[in-house]
CSV table of C-alpha atoms in Angstrom, one decimal:
chain,number,residue,atom,x,y,z
G,283,MET,CA,0.0,0.0,0.0
G,284,ASN,CA,1.4,3.4,-1.0
G,285,PRO,CA,1.9,6.1,1.7
G,286,THR,CA,-0.4,9.1,1.8
G,287,LEU,CA,0.9,12.6,1.1
G,288,ASP,CA,0.5,13.4,4.8
G,289,GLN,CA,2.6,10.3,5.7
G,290,TRP,CA,5.2,10.8,2.9
G,291,PRO,CA,8.6,12.0,4.3
G,292,LEU,CA,8.6,15.5,3.0
G,293,ASP,CA,12.0,16.6,4.3
G,294,HIS,CA,13.8,15.9,1.0
G,295,LEU,CA,11.1,17.7,-1.0
G,296,ILE,CA,11.0,20.7,1.3
G,297,SER,CA,14.8,20.9,1.6
G,298,SER,CA,15.0,21.0,-2.2
G,299,ILE,CA,12.7,23.9,-2.7
G,300,GLY,CA,14.3,26.5,-5.0
G,301,GLN,CA,17.1,24.1,-6.0
G,302,ARG,CA,17.8,22.3,-9.2
G,303,ARG,CA,17.1,18.8,-7.7
G,304,PHE,CA,13.5,19.8,-6.8
G,305,ASP,CA,12.1,18.4,-10.1
G,306,GLN,CA,13.7,15.0,-9.5
G,307,VAL,CA,12.6,14.8,-5.9
G,308,LEU,CA,9.0,15.9,-6.8
G,309,SER,CA,8.9,13.4,-9.8
G,310,HIS,CA,9.9,10.6,-7.5
G,311,SER,CA,7.4,11.5,-4.9
G,312,MET,CA,4.5,11.8,-7.4
G,313,HIS,CA,5.4,8.5,-9.0
G,314,ARG,CA,5.2,6.8,-5.6
G,315,LEU,CA,2.0,8.6,-4.6
G,316,THR,CA,0.0,8.7,-7.9
G,317,GLY,CA,1.8,6.3,-10.3
G,318,ALA,CA,2.8,9.2,-12.6
G,319,ASP,CA,5.6,8.5,-15.0
G,320,HIS,CA,6.3,12.1,-15.9
G,321,CYS,CA,5.5,15.5,-14.4
G,322,ILE,CA,5.6,19.1,-15.7
G,323,LEU,CA,5.2,22.2,-13.6
G,324,VAL,CA,3.9,25.3,-15.4
G,325,SER,CA,3.4,28.8,-14.1
G,326,TYR,CA,1.0,31.3,-15.7
G,327,PRO,CA,2.2,34.8,-14.6
G,328,ALA,CA,-0.1,37.7,-15.4
G,329,TYR,CA,2.8,39.9,-16.5
G,330,THR,CA,3.7,37.8,-19.5
G,331,GLN,CA,1.6,36.7,-22.5
G,332,HIS,CA,3.0,33.1,-22.4
G,333,PRO,CA,3.2,30.5,-19.6
G,334,TYR,CA,6.5,29.5,-18.2
G,335,THR,CA,7.4,25.8,-17.8
G,336,LEU,CA,9.7,25.5,-14.8
G,337,PHE,CA,10.6,21.9,-15.6
G,338,THR,CA,9.6,18.7,-17.4
G,339,THR,CA,11.0,15.5,-15.9
G,340,GLY,CA,10.4,11.8,-15.9
G,341,ALA,CA,10.1,8.9,-18.4
G,342,ILE,CA,9.6,10.9,-21.6
G,343,GLN,CA,12.8,11.1,-23.6
G,344,THR,CA,14.6,14.4,-22.8
G,345,GLY,CA,14.8,15.8,-26.3
G,346,LEU,CA,11.2,15.2,-27.0
G,347,ALA,CA,10.1,16.5,-23.6
G,348,GLN,CA,12.0,19.8,-24.2
G,349,GLU,CA,10.5,20.1,-27.7
G,350,CYS,CA,7.0,19.7,-26.3
G,351,ARG,CA,7.9,22.2,-23.6
G,352,ARG,CA,8.7,24.8,-26.2
G,353,LEU,CA,5.7,24.1,-28.3
G,354,TYR,CA,3.4,24.4,-25.3
G,355,ASP,CA,5.0,27.6,-23.9
G,356,GLU,CA,5.0,29.4,-27.3
G,357,VAL,CA,1.9,28.2,-29.1
G,358,LEU,CA,-0.1,25.2,-27.9
G,359,TYR,CA,-0.9,26.6,-24.4
G,360,GLN,CA,-3.7,28.5,-26.2
G,361,ARG,CA,-5.4,25.2,-26.9
G,362,ASP,CA,-5.0,23.7,-23.4
G,363,PRO,CA,-8.5,22.5,-22.3
G,364,ASN,CA,-7.6,23.7,-18.8
G,365,LEU,CA,-6.7,27.3,-19.9
G,366,PRO,CA,-10.1,28.8,-18.9
G,367,ARG,CA,-9.4,27.6,-15.3
G,368,LEU,CA,-5.9,28.9,-15.4
G,369,GLN,CA,-6.9,32.4,-16.8
G,370,ALA,CA,-10.0,32.9,-14.7
G,371,GLY,CA,-8.2,35.5,-12.6
G,372,LYS,CA,-10.2,34.5,-9.5
G,373,PRO,CA,-8.6,33.5,-6.1
G,374,VAL,CA,-8.4,29.7,-5.7
G,375,ASN,CA,-9.3,28.8,-2.2
G,376,ALA,CA,-8.3,25.1,-2.7
G,377,PRO,CA,-6.4,23.3,-5.4
G,378,GLN,CA,-8.3,21.9,-8.3
G,379,ILE,CA,-7.7,18.5,-9.8
G,380,GLN,CA,-8.7,17.6,-13.4
G,381,ALA,CA,-8.4,14.0,-14.7
G,382,LEU,CA,-8.2,13.3,-18.4
G,383,GLN,CA,-8.0,10.3,-20.6
G,384,VAL,CA,-6.1,11.2,-23.8
G,385,GLU,CA,-8.9,9.9,-26.0
G,386,GLU,CA,-11.2,12.5,-24.5
G,387,LEU,CA,-9.2,15.3,-26.2
G,388,ARG,CA,-11.1,16.9,-29.0
G,389,ASP,CA,-8.2,18.9,-30.5
G,390,PRO,CA,-6.3,16.4,-32.8
G,391,GLU,CA,-3.3,18.7,-33.2
G,392,TYR,CA,-2.9,19.3,-29.5
G,393,ARG,CA,-3.3,15.6,-28.8
G,394,HIS,CA,-0.8,14.6,-31.5
G,395,GLN,CA,1.9,17.1,-30.6
G,396,LEU,CA,1.8,16.9,-26.8
G,397,MET,CA,0.3,13.5,-26.0
G,398,ASP,CA,0.5,10.8,-28.7
G,399,ARG,CA,4.1,11.5,-29.7
G,400,CYS,CA,5.1,11.1,-26.0
G,401,GLY,CA,3.1,7.9,-25.5
G,402,ILE,CA,0.8,9.5,-22.9
G,403,ARG,CA,-2.5,7.8,-22.1
G,404,GLU,CA,-3.7,9.6,-19.0
G,405,LYS,CA,-3.2,13.0,-17.3
G,406,LEU,CA,-3.9,14.6,-13.9
G,407,ALA,CA,-3.8,18.4,-13.7
G,408,PHE,CA,-3.2,19.8,-10.2
G,409,ILE,CA,-4.1,23.5,-10.4
G,410,GLY,CA,-3.2,26.1,-7.7
G,411,GLN,CA,-2.0,29.6,-7.2
G,412,SER,CA,1.4,31.2,-6.3
G,413,ASN,CA,1.2,34.8,-5.2
G,414,GLY,CA,-2.1,35.1,-6.9
G,415,GLN,CA,-0.8,33.6,-10.2
G,416,PRO,CA,-2.1,30.2,-11.4
G,417,PHE,CA,0.2,27.2,-11.7
G,418,CYS,CA,-0.4,23.7,-12.9
G,419,LEU,CA,1.4,20.5,-12.0
G,420,ASN,CA,0.7,18.0,-14.9
G,421,LEU,CA,1.1,14.3,-14.1
G,422,TYR,CA,1.2,11.8,-16.9
G,423,LYS,CA,0.8,8.0,-17.3
G,424,LEU,CA,2.5,6.5,-20.3
G,425,HIS,CA,1.2,3.6,-22.5
G,426,ASP,CA,4.3,1.4,-22.0
G,427,SER,CA,4.3,1.6,-18.2
G,428,SER,CA,2.4,-0.5,-15.7
G,429,SER,CA,-1.4,-1.0,-16.1
G,430,ARG,CA,-2.0,1.0,-13.0
G,431,THR,CA,-4.0,4.2,-13.5
G,432,LEU,CA,-3.2,7.5,-12.0
G,433,ASP,CA,-4.4,7.8,-8.4
G,434,ALA,CA,-5.8,11.3,-7.6
G,435,SER,CA,-6.9,10.3,-4.1
G,436,GLN,CA,-3.5,11.4,-2.5
G,437,LEU,CA,-3.7,14.7,-4.2
G,438,GLU,CA,-7.2,15.2,-3.0
G,439,ALA,CA,-6.3,14.3,0.6
G,440,GLY,CA,-3.1,16.3,0.8
G,441,GLY,CA,-3.6,18.9,-1.9
G,442,THR,CA,-3.2,21.9,0.4
G,443,LEU,CA,0.2,20.7,1.6
G,444,LEU,CA,1.4,20.0,-1.9
G,445,ALA,CA,0.2,23.4,-3.2
G,446,SER,CA,2.1,25.1,-0.4
G,447,VAL,CA,5.3,23.3,-1.4
G,448,LEU,CA,4.8,24.1,-5.1
G,449,GLU,CA,4.0,27.8,-4.3
G,450,ARG,CA,7.2,28.2,-2.4
G,451,HIS,CA,9.3,26.6,-5.1
G,452,ILE,CA,7.8,28.8,-7.8
G,453,THR,CA,8.5,31.9,-5.8
G,454,PHE,CA,12.1,30.9,-5.2
G,455,ALA,CA,12.6,29.8,-8.8
G,456,GLY,CA,11.2,33.1,-10.0
G,457,GLN,CA,13.6,35.0,-7.9
G,458,GLN,CA,16.5,33.0,-9.2
G,459,GLN,CA,15.3,33.1,-12.8
G,460,VAL,CA,15.0,36.9,-13.2
G,461,ARG,CA,18.5,38.4,-13.3
G,462,PHE,CA,18.3,42.1,-14.1
G,463,ASP,CA,21.1,42.0,-16.7
G,464,LEU,CA,21.6,43.0,-20.3
G,465,PRO,CA,20.2,39.7,-21.9
G,466,TRP,CA,17.1,39.8,-19.7
G,467,VAL,CA,16.4,43.5,-20.3
G,468,LEU,CA,16.9,42.9,-24.1
G,469,ALA,CA,14.5,40.0,-24.1
G,470,ARG,CA,11.9,42.0,-22.2
G,471,LEU,CA,12.2,44.9,-24.6
G,472,GLN,CA,12.1,42.5,-27.6
G,473,GLY,CA,8.9,40.9,-26.3
G,474,ALA,CA,7.2,44.1,-25.5
G,475,CYS,CA,8.0,46.2,-28.5
G,476,GLY,CA,10.5,44.4,-30.7
G,477,GLU,CA,8.4,44.7,-33.8
G,478,LEU,CA,8.5,48.5,-33.5
G,479,LEU,CA,12.2,49.0,-33.0
G,480,THR,CA,15.4,48.4,-34.9
G,481,ALA,CA,18.1,46.2,-33.4
G,482,ARG,CA,20.2,49.3,-32.5
G,483,GLU,CA,17.3,51.0,-30.8
G,484,LEU,CA,16.7,47.9,-28.7
G,485,ALA,CA,20.4,47.8,-27.8
G,486,VAL,CA,20.4,51.5,-26.8
G,487,GLY,CA,17.1,51.1,-24.9
G,488,ALA,CA,18.4,48.2,-22.8
G,489,ARG,CA,21.4,50.1,-21.8
G,490,ILE,CA,19.3,53.1,-20.8
G,491,VAL,CA,17.3,50.8,-18.5
G,492,LEU,CA,20.5,49.5,-16.9
G,493,GLY,CA,21.6,53.1,-16.1
G,494,TYR,CA,24.2,53.7,-18.8
G,495,ASN,CA,24.6,57.4,-19.7
G,496,SER,CA,24.8,58.4,-23.3
G,497,GLU,CA,28.6,58.5,-23.3
G,498,ALA,CA,28.8,55.0,-21.8
G,499,ILE,CA,26.3,53.6,-24.4
G,500,ALA,CA,28.3,55.2,-27.2
G,501,LEU,CA,31.6,53.6,-26.0
G,502,ASP,CA,29.9,50.2,-25.4
G,503,LEU,CA,28.3,50.1,-28.8
G,504,GLY,CA,31.1,51.8,-30.7
G,505,ILE,CA,28.9,54.6,-32.0
G,506,LYS,CA,28.9,58.4,-31.7
G,507,MET,CA,27.0,60.0,-28.8
G,508,ASN,CA,24.8,62.0,-31.2
G,509,THR,CA,23.8,58.7,-32.7
G,510,VAL,CA,22.8,57.4,-29.2
G,511,LEU,CA,20.6,60.4,-28.7
G,512,THR,CA,18.9,59.9,-32.0
G,513,HIS,CA,18.2,56.3,-31.3
G,514,ARG,CA,16.8,57.2,-27.9
G,515,LYS,CA,14.6,59.9,-29.4
G,516,ASN,CA,13.3,57.5,-32.0
G,517,LEU,CA,12.7,54.7,-29.4
G,518,TYR,CA,10.7,57.0,-27.1
G,519,GLU,CA,8.5,58.2,-30.0
G,520,LYS,CA,7.9,54.8,-31.4
G,521,VAL,CA,6.7,53.3,-28.1
G,522,GLY,CA,4.9,56.4,-26.9
G,523,ILE,CA,6.9,57.2,-23.8
G,524,GLY,CA,8.9,60.3,-22.7
G,525,THR,CA,11.1,59.3,-19.7
G,526,GLN,CA,13.6,56.8,-18.6
G,527,ASN,CA,11.3,55.7,-15.8
G,528,GLN,CA,8.5,54.9,-18.3
G,529,LEU,CA,11.0,52.8,-20.2
G,530,PHE,CA,11.9,51.0,-17.0
G,531,ALA,CA,8.2,50.4,-16.3
G,532,LEU,CA,7.8,49.0,-19.8
G,533,VAL,CA,10.6,46.5,-19.2
G,534,VAL,CA,9.3,45.4,-15.8
G,535,GLU,CA,5.7,45.0,-17.0
G,536,GLY,CA,6.7,43.4,-20.3
G,537,ARG,CA,4.2,45.4,-22.4
G,538,LEU,CA,3.5,48.7,-24.0
G,539,PRO,CA,1.8,51.5,-22.0
G,540,PHE,CA,-1.2,51.5,-24.4
């Protein structure tokens, strides 16, 4: 008989919060408790257009799992049958659990790309919130594993405890993930207004956000200071802002001010 979540020794899981080994410890725990062969943790922060998959780990081949991760985060999340629950914007007082047999999926492309290619036959979605932002722990059973079906009873009994652990890890992982450096600022600018700006305007804008003065930007990029000023003027006009603080806010929020 498998242990319950309340009986499961959580010291390893709790001690791994915010660390790289958390995914492996969680995957092992979920396999013992529910029979899951693979697990994926996805966060749905309100400040980005796309979800962010923190990890995908388990029995699915690594290359394929990472390919599916990119497909979901960039495109196929829009076709997730659980998306209405994840974008509801309402407080979740208790975690929600959604069970799904793959043959129940009505979207053939979604099923083929994310389920059939990976050999998935069954899914449990454990939905909660971290700092008011939804997250989903997806647990999968594969065709070529044991005949045992996924057992949701342990998640139902100890869901609050599991949600608390996941919430803490997502918070710590988010703090580690965001490094306020040049590549991160460039990526945020590109995502918010990249289609409006030239590559040089993006480069100048990122350095303005990081506190470079015009002379430092000119030296760093190997251009004249007057050219820096021209790029800054054009950037501000194109995105509809007038100050450095507004540019900073654009990067933090990841979207245009209109």
